[in-house]
Amino acid sequence: MKIGLVKHLNARPLTLFFENNKDYEPVYDNPSVLVEELKLGKLDCALISSIECERNKNLLDYTQVVGVCARDFVRSVLYFQNKNESYPPEMVYTDLGSRTSVALLQCLFYLETGKKIQVLPTNAIEISERLEKKQGSHLLFGDHALLQKSTPGYQVRDLAHWWNQLTGLHFCFAFWAFPKGKPWQDSIFIDALTYGMSQLEAIIETETRLPHQVVDRYLKQELHFIPDESNLKGFDKYIEVCRELELI
């Protein structure tokens, strides 16, 4: 079975089981690439951006039994507002990796200002270079956000916290999806998460790019992997706003 996996740290508790099980053939890429492979029938299952689950309901089914979720701060989905630009900006350069995060940013600006911003999907390395030169406003996702160095001249906003402030709800960033008519049992994903959580200390210890205490807090407190009621209500609200903005 070919299964699409995300390399970012935020997915490790969900994906480690499939990486270590010979019954599955991992295919690694960003969620934005994995959903296209899934639609083409090249994958049997994949962890994809939550918005793509709704955008592609004619082709895909998905489960909400587990996912990449946040209640307040998430740390790995960050908006960098250039202090020398007007607010809201005319254009934001957005990380190619996560379409959920891009649409979430558009929803947040709409809820806060009533305006729809323009976005330009951009390679994360280019975004980091532009941040260093203080050129434009930007969105970074996943490990790119976690590893981004300090950015003088920018106000940094955590999108999960921003969403919680505006709606009082939690957020879901990713779910497991599979081709319509070829269902996967929820128990597979629950068992995979149980395994991942049993290996959580090892995941934390082997992540050497960030301080131990940052990784520990990120995976144990800032993220969670079983959606609560506020996560699911937040996802419904998110999809509602996306439809208003014609993002779905």
Coordinates of N, CA and C in Angstrom, one line a residue:
M1 N 0.8 -1.2 0.0 CA 0.0 0.0 0.0 C 0.9 1.2 0.0
K2 N 0.7 2.1 -1.0 CA 1.4 3.4 -1.0 C 0.7 4.4 -0.2
I3 N 1.4 5.0 0.8 CA 0.8 6.0 1.7 C 1.7 7.3 1.6
G4 N 1.0 8.4 1.4 CA 1.6 9.7 1.4 C 1.9 10.3 2.7
L5 N 3.1 10.6 3.0 CA 3.5 11.1 4.4 C 4.2 12.4 4.3
V6 N 4.0 13.3 5.3 CA 4.6 14.6 5.4 C 5.8 14.5 6.2
K7 N 6.9 15.1 5.8 CA 8.1 15.0 6.6 C 8.2 16.0 7.8
H8 N 7.3 16.9 7.8 CA 7.3 17.9 8.9 C 7.1 17.3 10.3
L9 N 7.8 17.9 11.3 CA 7.7 17.4 12.6 C 6.3 17.3 13.2
N10 N 5.4 18.2 12.7 CA 4.1 18.2 13.3 C 3.3 16.9 12.9
A11 N 3.8 16.1 11.9 CA 3.0 14.9 11.5 C 3.7 13.6 12.1
R12 N 4.8 13.7 12.7 CA 5.5 12.5 13.1 C 4.7 11.5 14.0
P13 N 4.0 12.0 15.0 CA 3.2 11.0 15.8 C 2.2 10.3 14.9
L14 N 1.7 10.9 13.9 CA 0.7 10.2 13.0 C 1.3 9.3 12.0
T15 N 2.6 9.6 11.6 CA 3.1 8.9 10.4 C 4.2 7.8 10.8
L16 N 4.8 7.9 12.0 CA 5.9 7.0 12.3 C 5.6 5.5 12.1
F17 N 4.4 5.1 12.5 CA 3.9 3.7 12.4 C 4.0 3.3 10.9
F18 N 3.6 4.1 10.0 CA 3.6 3.7 8.6 C 5.0 3.7 8.0
E19 N 5.9 4.5 8.6 CA 7.3 4.5 8.2 C 8.0 3.2 8.6
N20 N 7.6 2.7 9.7 CA 8.3 1.5 10.3 C 7.6 0.2 10.0
N21 N 6.5 0.2 9.2 CA 5.8 -1.0 8.9 C 6.0 -1.4 7.5
K22 N 6.5 -2.6 7.3 CA 6.8 -3.0 5.9 C 5.6 -3.2 5.0
D23 N 4.4 -3.2 5.6 CA 3.2 -3.4 4.8 C 2.9 -2.1 4.0
Y24 N 3.6 -1.0 4.3 CA 3.3 0.2 3.7 C 4.5 0.8 3.0
E25 N 4.3 1.4 1.8 CA 5.4 2.0 1.1 C 5.2 3.5 1.2
P26 N 6.1 4.2 2.0 CA 5.9 5.6 2.2 C 6.3 6.4 1.0
V27 N 5.6 7.5 0.7 CA 5.9 8.5 -0.3 C 5.9 9.8 0.4
Y28 N 7.0 10.5 0.4 CA 7.2 11.7 1.2 C 7.1 13.0 0.3
D29 N 6.2 13.9 0.7 CA 6.2 15.2 0.0 C 5.3 16.2 0.8
N30 N 5.2 17.4 0.4 CA 4.3 18.4 1.0 C 2.9 17.9 0.8
P31 N 2.0 18.3 1.7 CA 0.5 18.0 1.5 C 0.0 18.5 0.1
S32 N 0.4 19.6 -0.4 CA -0.1 20.1 -1.6 C 0.3 19.2 -2.8
V33 N 1.4 18.5 -2.7 CA 1.8 17.5 -3.7 C 1.0 16.2 -3.5
L34 N 0.9 15.8 -2.3 CA 0.3 14.5 -2.0 C -1.1 14.4 -2.4
V35 N -1.9 15.5 -2.3 CA -3.3 15.4 -2.7 C -3.4 15.2 -4.2
E36 N -2.5 15.8 -4.9 CA -2.6 15.6 -6.4 C -2.2 14.2 -6.8
E37 N -1.2 13.6 -6.1 CA -0.9 12.2 -6.3 C -2.1 11.3 -5.9
L38 N -2.7 11.6 -4.8 CA -3.9 10.9 -4.4 C -5.0 10.9 -5.4
K39 N -5.3 12.1 -5.9 CA -6.3 12.2 -6.9 C -6.1 11.5 -8.2
L40 N -4.8 11.3 -8.5 CA -4.4 10.6 -9.7 C -4.3 9.1 -9.5
G41 N -4.6 8.6 -8.3 CA -4.6 7.2 -8.0 C -3.2 6.6 -7.8
K42 N -2.2 7.5 -7.6 CA -0.9 7.0 -7.4 C -0.6 6.6 -5.9
L43 N -1.5 7.0 -5.0 CA -1.4 6.7 -3.6 C -2.7 6.1 -3.1
D44 N -2.6 5.2 -2.1 CA -3.8 4.6 -1.5 C -4.4 5.4 -0.4
C45 N -3.5 6.3 0.2 CA -3.9 7.1 1.3 C -2.9 8.2 1.5
A46 N -3.2 9.3 2.1 CA -2.2 10.3 2.3 C -2.7 11.3 3.4
L47 N -1.8 11.9 4.1 CA -2.1 12.9 5.1 C -2.0 14.3 4.3
I48 N -3.2 14.9 4.2 CA -3.3 16.1 3.3 C -3.9 17.3 4.1
S49 N -3.7 18.5 3.5 CA -4.3 19.7 4.1 C -5.8 19.5 4.2
S50 N -6.3 19.9 5.4 CA -7.8 19.7 5.7 C -8.7 20.3 4.6
I51 N -8.3 21.5 4.1 CA -9.2 22.1 3.1 C -9.3 21.3 1.8
E52 N -8.2 20.6 1.5 CA -8.3 19.7 0.3 C -9.2 18.6 0.4
C53 N -9.5 18.1 1.7 CA -10.5 17.1 1.9 C -11.9 17.5 1.4
E54 N -12.2 18.8 1.7 CA -13.5 19.3 1.3 C -13.5 19.7 -0.2
R55 N -12.4 20.3 -0.7 CA -12.3 20.7 -2.1 C -12.5 19.5 -3.0
N56 N -12.1 18.3 -2.6 CA -12.1 17.2 -3.4 C -13.0 16.1 -3.0
K57 N -14.1 16.4 -2.4 CA -15.1 15.4 -1.8 C -15.7 14.6 -2.9
N58 N -15.6 15.0 -4.2 CA -16.1 14.2 -5.3 C -15.2 13.0 -5.6
L59 N -13.9 13.2 -5.2 CA -12.9 12.1 -5.5 C -12.4 11.4 -4.3
L60 N -12.5 12.1 -3.1 CA -11.8 11.6 -1.9 C -12.8 11.5 -0.7
D61 N -12.5 10.5 0.1 CA -13.2 10.5 1.4 C -12.0 10.7 2.5
Y62 N -12.4 11.1 3.7 CA -11.4 11.4 4.7 C -12.0 11.1 6.1
T63 N -11.1 10.9 7.0 CA -11.5 10.7 8.4 C -11.1 11.8 9.3
Q64 N -11.9 12.1 10.3 CA -11.6 13.1 11.3 C -11.3 12.5 12.6
V65 N -11.1 11.2 12.7 CA -10.8 10.5 13.9 C -9.5 10.9 14.5
V66 N -8.5 11.3 13.6 CA -7.2 11.8 14.1 C -6.9 13.0 13.1
G67 N -5.9 13.8 13.5 CA -5.4 14.8 12.6 C -4.4 15.7 13.2
V68 N -3.8 16.6 12.5 CA -2.9 17.6 13.1 C -3.8 18.8 13.5
C69 N -3.8 19.0 14.9 CA -4.8 19.9 15.5 C -4.1 20.9 16.4
A70 N -4.7 22.0 16.7 CA -4.2 23.0 17.6 C -5.4 23.6 18.4
R71 N -5.2 24.0 19.6 CA -6.2 24.7 20.4 C -5.9 26.2 20.4
D72 N -4.7 26.6 20.6 CA -4.3 28.0 20.6 C -3.1 28.2 19.8
F73 N -1.9 28.3 20.4 CA -0.7 28.5 19.6 C -0.3 27.2 18.9
V74 N 0.2 27.3 17.7 CA 0.7 26.1 17.0 C 2.2 26.2 16.7
R75 N 2.7 27.4 16.6 CA 4.2 27.7 16.4 C 4.7 27.5 15.0
S76 N 4.0 26.6 14.3 CA 4.6 26.2 13.0 C 3.7 26.7 11.8
V77 N 2.8 27.6 12.0 CA 2.1 28.3 10.9 C 2.1 29.8 11.3
L78 N 3.0 30.5 10.7 CA 3.3 31.9 11.1 C 3.1 32.9 9.9
Y79 N 2.5 34.0 10.3 CA 2.4 35.1 9.3 C 3.4 36.2 9.8
F80 N 4.1 36.7 8.8 CA 5.1 37.7 9.0 C 4.7 39.0 8.3
Q81 N 4.2 40.0 9.1 CA 3.7 41.2 8.6 C 4.9 42.2 8.6
N82 N 5.2 42.7 7.4 CA 6.2 43.7 7.2 C 5.8 45.0 7.8
K83 N 6.5 45.5 8.8 CA 6.1 46.7 9.5 C 6.1 48.0 8.6
N84 N 6.7 47.9 7.5 CA 6.8 49.0 6.6 C 5.7 49.0 5.5
E85 N 4.9 48.0 5.6 CA 3.7 47.8 4.6 C 2.4 48.2 5.2
S86 N 1.5 48.6 4.4 CA 0.1 48.9 4.9 C -0.5 47.6 5.4
Y87 N -1.6 47.8 6.2 CA -2.3 46.6 6.8 C -3.8 46.8 6.5
P88 N -4.4 45.7 5.9 CA -3.8 44.5 5.4 C -2.9 44.7 4.1
P89 N -2.0 43.9 3.9 CA -1.1 44.1 2.7 C -1.8 43.8 1.4
E90 N -1.3 44.3 0.3 CA -1.9 44.0 -1.0 C -1.6 42.6 -1.4
M91 N -0.5 42.1 -1.0 CA 0.0 40.7 -1.4 C 0.8 40.1 -0.3
V92 N 0.5 38.7 -0.1 CA 1.3 38.0 0.8 C 2.0 36.8 0.1
Y93 N 3.3 36.6 0.3 CA 4.0 35.5 -0.3 C 3.8 34.3 0.6
T94 N 3.2 33.2 0.1 CA 2.8 32.1 1.0 C 3.5 30.8 0.6
D95 N 3.9 30.1 1.7 CA 4.6 28.8 1.6 C 3.8 27.8 0.7
L96 N 4.5 27.2 -0.2 CA 3.8 26.2 -1.1 C 3.3 25.0 -0.4
G97 N 3.8 24.7 0.8 CA 3.5 23.4 1.4 C 2.1 23.1 1.8
S98 N 1.4 24.1 2.4 CA 0.1 23.8 3.0 C -1.0 24.8 2.5
R99 N -1.9 24.2 1.7 CA -3.0 25.0 1.2 C -4.0 25.4 2.3
T100 N -4.1 24.6 3.3 CA -5.0 24.9 4.5 C -4.5 26.2 5.1
S101 N -3.2 26.3 5.3 CA -2.7 27.5 6.0 C -2.9 28.8 5.2
V102 N -2.7 28.7 3.8 CA -2.9 29.8 3.0 C -4.4 30.3 3.0
A103 N -5.3 29.3 2.9 CA -6.7 29.7 3.0 C -7.1 30.2 4.4
L104 N -6.5 29.7 5.4 CA -6.7 30.2 6.8 C -6.3 31.6 6.9
L105 N -5.2 32.0 6.3 CA -4.7 33.4 6.4 C -5.7 34.3 5.7
Q106 N -6.2 33.8 4.5 CA -7.2 34.6 3.8 C -8.5 34.8 4.7
C107 N -8.9 33.7 5.3 CA -10.1 33.8 6.2 C -9.9 34.7 7.4
L108 N -8.7 34.7 7.9 CA -8.4 35.6 9.1 C -8.4 37.0 8.7
F109 N -7.9 37.4 7.6 CA -7.9 38.8 7.1 C -9.4 39.2 6.8
Y110 N -10.1 38.3 6.3 CA -11.5 38.6 5.9 C -12.3 38.8 7.2
L111 N -12.1 37.9 8.2 CA -12.9 38.1 9.4 C -12.5 39.3 10.2
E112 N -11.2 39.7 10.1 CA -10.7 40.8 10.9 C -10.9 42.2 10.2
T113 N -10.8 42.2 8.9 CA -10.8 43.5 8.1 C -11.9 43.6 7.1
G114 N -12.6 42.4 6.8 CA -13.6 42.4 5.7 C -13.0 42.4 4.3
K115 N -11.7 42.2 4.2 CA -11.1 42.3 2.9 C -10.4 40.9 2.6
K116 N -10.4 40.6 1.3 CA -9.8 39.4 0.8 C -8.4 39.8 0.2
I117 N -7.4 39.2 0.8 CA -6.0 39.5 0.4 C -5.6 38.6 -0.8
Q118 N -4.6 39.1 -1.6 CA -4.1 38.3 -2.7 C -2.8 37.5 -2.1
V119 N -2.7 36.3 -2.6 CA -1.5 35.5 -2.2 C -0.8 35.0 -3.4
L120 N 0.5 34.8 -3.2 CA 1.4 34.3 -4.2 C 2.2 33.1 -3.7
P121 N 1.8 31.9 -4.1 CA 2.5 30.7 -3.6 C 4.0 30.8 -4.0
T122 N 4.9 30.6 -3.0 CA 6.3 30.8 -3.1 C 7.1 29.7 -2.4
N123 N 8.3 29.4 -3.0 CA 9.1 28.4 -2.3 C 9.6 29.0 -1.0
A124 N 9.6 28.1 0.1 CA 9.9 28.5 1.4 C 11.3 29.1 1.5
I125 N 12.3 28.6 0.8 CA 13.6 29.2 0.8 C 13.6 30.6 0.3
E126 N 12.9 30.8 -0.8 CA 12.8 32.2 -1.3 C 12.1 33.1 -0.3
I127 N 11.1 32.6 0.4 CA 10.5 33.4 1.5 C 11.5 33.8 2.6
S128 N 12.3 32.9 3.0 CA 13.3 33.2 4.0 C 14.3 34.2 3.5
E129 N 14.7 34.1 2.3 CA 15.6 35.1 1.7 C 14.9 36.5 1.6
R130 N 13.6 36.6 1.3 CA 12.9 37.8 1.3 C 12.8 38.4 2.7
L131 N 12.5 37.5 3.7 CA 12.4 38.0 5.0 C 13.8 38.7 5.5
E132 N 14.9 38.0 5.1 CA 16.2 38.6 5.5 C 16.4 40.0 4.9
K133 N 15.8 40.2 3.7 CA 16.0 41.5 3.0 C 14.9 42.4 3.3
K134 N 13.9 42.0 4.2 CA 12.8 42.8 4.6 C 11.9 43.2 3.4
Q135 N 11.7 42.2 2.5 CA 10.9 42.5 1.3 C 9.6 41.7 1.4
G136 N 8.5 42.5 1.6 CA 7.1 41.9 1.5 C 6.7 41.2 2.9
S137 N 5.5 40.8 2.9 CA 4.9 40.0 4.0 C 4.7 38.6 3.6
H138 N 4.7 37.7 4.6 CA 4.9 36.3 4.2 C 4.2 35.3 5.2
L139 N 3.9 34.1 4.7 CA 3.4 33.0 5.5 C 4.3 31.8 5.3
L140 N 4.8 31.3 6.5 CA 5.6 30.0 6.5 C 4.8 28.9 7.3
F141 N 5.1 27.7 6.8 CA 4.4 26.5 7.4 C 5.4 25.5 7.8
G142 N 5.0 24.7 8.8 CA 5.7 23.5 9.2 C 7.1 23.8 9.7
D143 N 8.0 22.9 9.3 CA 9.4 23.0 9.8 C 10.0 24.4 9.3
H144 N 9.6 24.9 8.2 CA 10.2 26.1 7.7 C 9.8 27.3 8.7
A145 N 8.6 27.2 9.3 CA 8.3 28.2 10.3 C 9.0 28.0 11.6
L146 N 9.1 26.7 12.0 CA 9.8 26.4 13.2 C 11.2 26.8 13.2
L147 N 11.9 26.7 12.1 CA 13.3 26.9 12.0 C 13.7 28.3 11.5
Q148 N 12.7 29.2 11.2 CA 12.9 30.5 10.7 C 13.6 31.3 11.9
K149 N 14.7 32.0 11.5 CA 15.4 32.8 12.5 C 14.6 34.1 12.8
S150 N 15.1 34.8 13.8 CA 14.4 36.1 14.2 C 14.3 37.0 13.0
T151 N 13.3 37.8 13.0 CA 12.9 38.6 11.8 C 12.7 40.0 12.2
P152 N 13.7 40.8 12.5 CA 13.5 42.2 12.8 C 12.9 42.9 11.7
G153 N 12.0 43.9 12.0 CA 11.2 44.6 11.0 C 9.9 43.9 10.7
Y154 N 9.6 42.8 11.4 CA 8.3 42.1 11.2 C 7.5 41.9 12.4
Q155 N 6.2 41.9 12.4 CA 5.4 41.4 13.4 C 4.9 40.0 13.1
V156 N 5.2 39.1 14.0 CA 4.9 37.7 13.7 C 3.6 37.3 14.4
R157 N 2.7 36.6 13.7 CA 1.4 36.2 14.2 C 1.2 34.7 14.0
D158 N 0.9 34.0 15.1 CA 0.6 32.6 15.0 C -0.9 32.4 14.5
L159 N -1.1 31.7 13.4 CA -2.4 31.6 12.8 C -3.4 30.9 13.7
A160 N -3.0 29.8 14.4 CA -3.9 29.1 15.3 C -4.4 30.0 16.4
H161 N -3.5 30.8 17.0 CA -3.8 31.7 18.1 C -4.8 32.8 17.5
W162 N -4.4 33.3 16.4 CA -5.2 34.4 15.7 C -6.7 33.9 15.5
W163 N -6.8 32.6 15.0 CA -8.1 32.0 14.7 C -8.9 31.9 16.0
N164 N -8.2 31.4 17.1 CA -8.8 31.3 18.4 C -9.3 32.6 18.9
Q165 N -8.5 33.7 18.7 CA -8.9 35.0 19.2 C -10.2 35.5 18.5
L166 N -10.3 35.3 17.2 CA -11.4 35.8 16.4 C -12.7 34.9 16.5
T167 N -12.5 33.6 16.7 CA -13.7 32.7 16.6 C -14.0 32.0 18.0
G168 N -13.0 32.0 18.9 CA -13.1 31.2 20.1 C -13.1 29.7 19.9
L169 N -12.6 29.3 18.7 CA -12.6 27.9 18.3 C -11.2 27.4 18.0
H170 N -11.1 26.1 18.0 CA -9.8 25.4 17.7 C -9.7 25.1 16.2
F171 N -8.6 24.6 15.8 CA -8.4 24.4 14.4 C -7.8 23.0 14.0
C172 N -8.1 22.5 12.8 CA -7.6 21.3 12.3 C -6.8 21.6 11.0
F173 N -5.5 21.2 10.9 CA -4.7 21.5 9.8 C -4.6 20.4 8.8
A174 N -4.7 19.1 9.2 CA -4.6 18.0 8.3 C -5.3 16.8 8.7
F175 N -5.8 16.0 7.7 CA -6.5 14.8 7.9 C -6.0 13.7 7.0
W176 N -6.2 12.4 7.3 CA -6.0 11.3 6.4 C -7.1 11.2 5.4
A177 N -6.7 11.1 4.1 CA -7.7 11.0 3.0 C -7.4 9.8 2.1
F178 N -8.4 9.3 1.4 CA -8.2 8.1 0.6 C -9.2 8.2 -0.6
P179 N -9.0 7.4 -1.7 CA -9.9 7.5 -2.8 C -11.3 7.1 -2.4
K180 N -12.3 7.8 -3.0 CA -13.7 7.5 -2.7 C -14.0 6.0 -3.1
G181 N -14.7 5.3 -2.3 CA -15.0 3.9 -2.6 C -14.0 2.9 -2.2
K182 N -12.8 3.4 -1.6 CA -11.8 2.5 -1.1 C -11.5 2.9 0.3
P183 N -12.4 2.7 1.2 CA -12.3 3.2 2.6 C -11.2 2.5 3.4
W184 N -10.6 3.2 4.3 CA -9.7 2.7 5.3 C -10.4 2.8 6.7
Q185 N -10.2 1.8 7.5 CA -10.8 1.7 8.8 C -10.2 2.7 9.7
D186 N -11.1 3.4 10.5 CA -10.5 4.4 11.5 C -9.5 3.8 12.4
S187 N -9.7 2.5 12.7 CA -8.9 1.8 13.7 C -7.4 1.8 13.3
I188 N -7.2 1.8 12.0 CA -5.8 1.8 11.4 C -5.1 3.1 11.9
F189 N -5.8 4.2 11.8 CA -5.2 5.5 12.1 C -5.1 5.7 13.6
I190 N -6.0 5.2 14.3 CA -6.0 5.3 15.8 C -4.8 4.5 16.3
D191 N -4.7 3.2 15.8 CA -3.5 2.4 16.2 C -2.2 3.0 15.8
A192 N -2.2 3.6 14.6 CA -0.9 4.3 14.2 C -0.6 5.4 15.2
L193 N -1.6 6.2 15.6 CA -1.3 7.3 16.5 C -0.9 6.8 17.9
T194 N -1.5 5.7 18.3 CA -1.1 5.1 19.6 C 0.3 4.7 19.6
Y195 N 0.8 4.1 18.5 CA 2.2 3.7 18.3 C 3.0 5.0 18.3
G196 N 2.7 6.0 17.6 CA 3.4 7.3 17.5 C 3.6 7.9 18.8
M197 N 2.5 7.9 19.6 CA 2.6 8.5 20.9 C 3.4 7.7 21.9
S198 N 3.5 6.4 21.7 CA 4.4 5.6 22.5 C 5.8 5.8 22.2
Q199 N 6.1 6.4 21.0 CA 7.5 6.7 20.6 C 7.8 8.2 20.7
L200 N 6.9 8.9 21.4 CA 7.0 10.4 21.4 C 8.3 10.9 22.0
E201 N 8.8 10.3 23.0 CA 10.1 10.7 23.6 C 11.2 10.5 22.6
A202 N 11.2 9.4 21.9 CA 12.2 9.1 20.9 C 12.2 10.2 19.8
I203 N 10.9 10.5 19.4 CA 10.8 11.6 18.3 C 11.4 12.9 18.8
I204 N 11.1 13.2 20.0 CA 11.6 14.5 20.6 C 13.2 14.4 20.7
E205 N 13.7 13.3 21.1 CA 15.2 13.2 21.3 C 15.9 13.2 20.0
T206 N 15.3 12.7 18.9 CA 16.0 12.6 17.7 C 15.9 13.9 16.8
E207 N 15.1 14.9 17.3 CA 14.9 16.1 16.6 C 16.0 17.1 17.2
T208 N 17.1 17.3 16.4 CA 18.2 18.0 16.8 C 18.3 19.4 16.3
R209 N 17.4 19.8 15.4 CA 17.4 21.2 14.8 C 16.9 22.2 15.7
L210 N 16.2 21.9 16.8 CA 15.6 22.8 17.7 C 15.9 22.4 19.1
P211 N 15.9 23.4 20.1 CA 16.1 23.0 21.5 C 15.1 22.0 21.9
H212 N 15.6 21.1 22.8 CA 14.8 20.0 23.3 C 13.5 20.5 23.9
Q213 N 13.5 21.6 24.7 CA 12.3 22.1 25.4 C 11.3 22.6 24.4
V214 N 11.8 23.2 23.3 CA 10.9 23.7 22.3 C 10.1 22.5 21.6
V215 N 10.8 21.5 21.3 CA 10.2 20.3 20.6 C 9.2 19.6 21.6
D216 N 9.6 19.5 22.8 CA 8.8 18.9 23.9 C 7.5 19.6 24.0
R217 N 7.5 20.9 24.1 CA 6.3 21.7 24.3 C 5.5 21.7 23.0
Y218 N 6.1 21.7 21.9 CA 5.4 21.7 20.6 C 4.6 20.5 20.4
L219 N 5.2 19.3 20.7 CA 4.5 18.1 20.4 C 3.6 17.6 21.6
K220 N 3.9 18.1 22.8 CA 3.1 17.7 23.9 C 2.0 18.6 24.3
Q221 N 2.2 19.9 24.0 CA 1.2 20.9 24.5 C 0.6 21.8 23.4
E222 N 1.4 22.2 22.4 CA 0.8 23.1 21.4 C 0.1 22.3 20.3
L223 N 0.5 21.1 20.0 CA -0.3 20.3 19.1 C -1.0 19.2 19.8
H224 N -2.1 18.7 19.2 CA -2.7 17.4 19.6 C -3.2 16.7 18.4
F225 N -3.6 15.5 18.5 CA -3.8 14.7 17.3 C -5.1 13.9 17.3
I226 N -6.0 14.2 18.3 CA -7.4 13.7 18.3 C -8.2 14.9 18.4
P227 N -9.0 15.3 17.3 CA -9.8 16.5 17.3 C -10.8 16.5 18.4
D228 N -10.9 17.6 19.1 CA -11.9 17.8 20.1 C -13.1 18.5 19.5
E229 N -14.2 18.7 20.3 CA -15.4 19.2 19.7 C -15.2 20.6 19.1
S230 N -14.3 21.4 19.8 CA -14.0 22.8 19.3 C -13.2 22.7 18.0
N231 N -12.3 21.7 17.9 CA -11.6 21.5 16.6 C -12.6 21.3 15.5
L232 N -13.5 20.4 15.7 CA -14.5 20.1 14.6 C -15.4 21.2 14.3
K233 N -15.9 21.9 15.3 CA -16.7 23.1 15.1 C -15.8 24.2 14.4
G234 N -14.6 24.3 14.8 CA -13.7 25.3 14.1 C -13.5 24.9 12.7
F235 N -13.4 23.6 12.4 CA -13.2 23.2 11.0 C -14.4 23.6 10.1
D236 N -15.6 23.3 10.7 CA -16.9 23.7 10.0 C -16.9 25.2 9.8
K237 N -16.5 26.0 10.8 CA -16.6 27.4 10.6 C -15.6 27.8 9.5
Y238 N -14.4 27.2 9.5 CA -13.4 27.5 8.5 C -13.9 27.2 7.1
I239 N -14.5 26.1 6.9 CA -15.1 25.7 5.6 C -16.2 26.7 5.2
E240 N -17.0 27.1 6.1 CA -18.0 28.1 5.9 C -17.4 29.4 5.4
V241 N -16.4 29.9 6.0 CA -15.8 31.2 5.6 C -15.1 31.0 4.2
C242 N -14.4 29.8 4.0 CA -13.8 29.5 2.8 C -14.8 29.6 1.6
R243 N -16.0 29.1 1.9 CA -17.0 29.1 0.8 C -17.5 30.5 0.5
E244 N -17.6 31.3 1.6 CA -17.9 32.8 1.4 C -16.9 33.4 0.5
L245 N -15.6 33.1 0.7 CA -14.5 33.7 -0.1 C -14.3 33.0 -1.4
E246 N -15.1 32.0 -1.7 CA -15.0 31.2 -3.0 C -13.6 30.5 -3.1
L247 N -13.1 30.1 -1.9 CA -11.9 29.3 -1.9 C -12.1 27.8 -2.0
I248 N -13.4 27.5 -2.0 CA -13.8 26.1 -2.2 C -14.8 26.1 -3.3

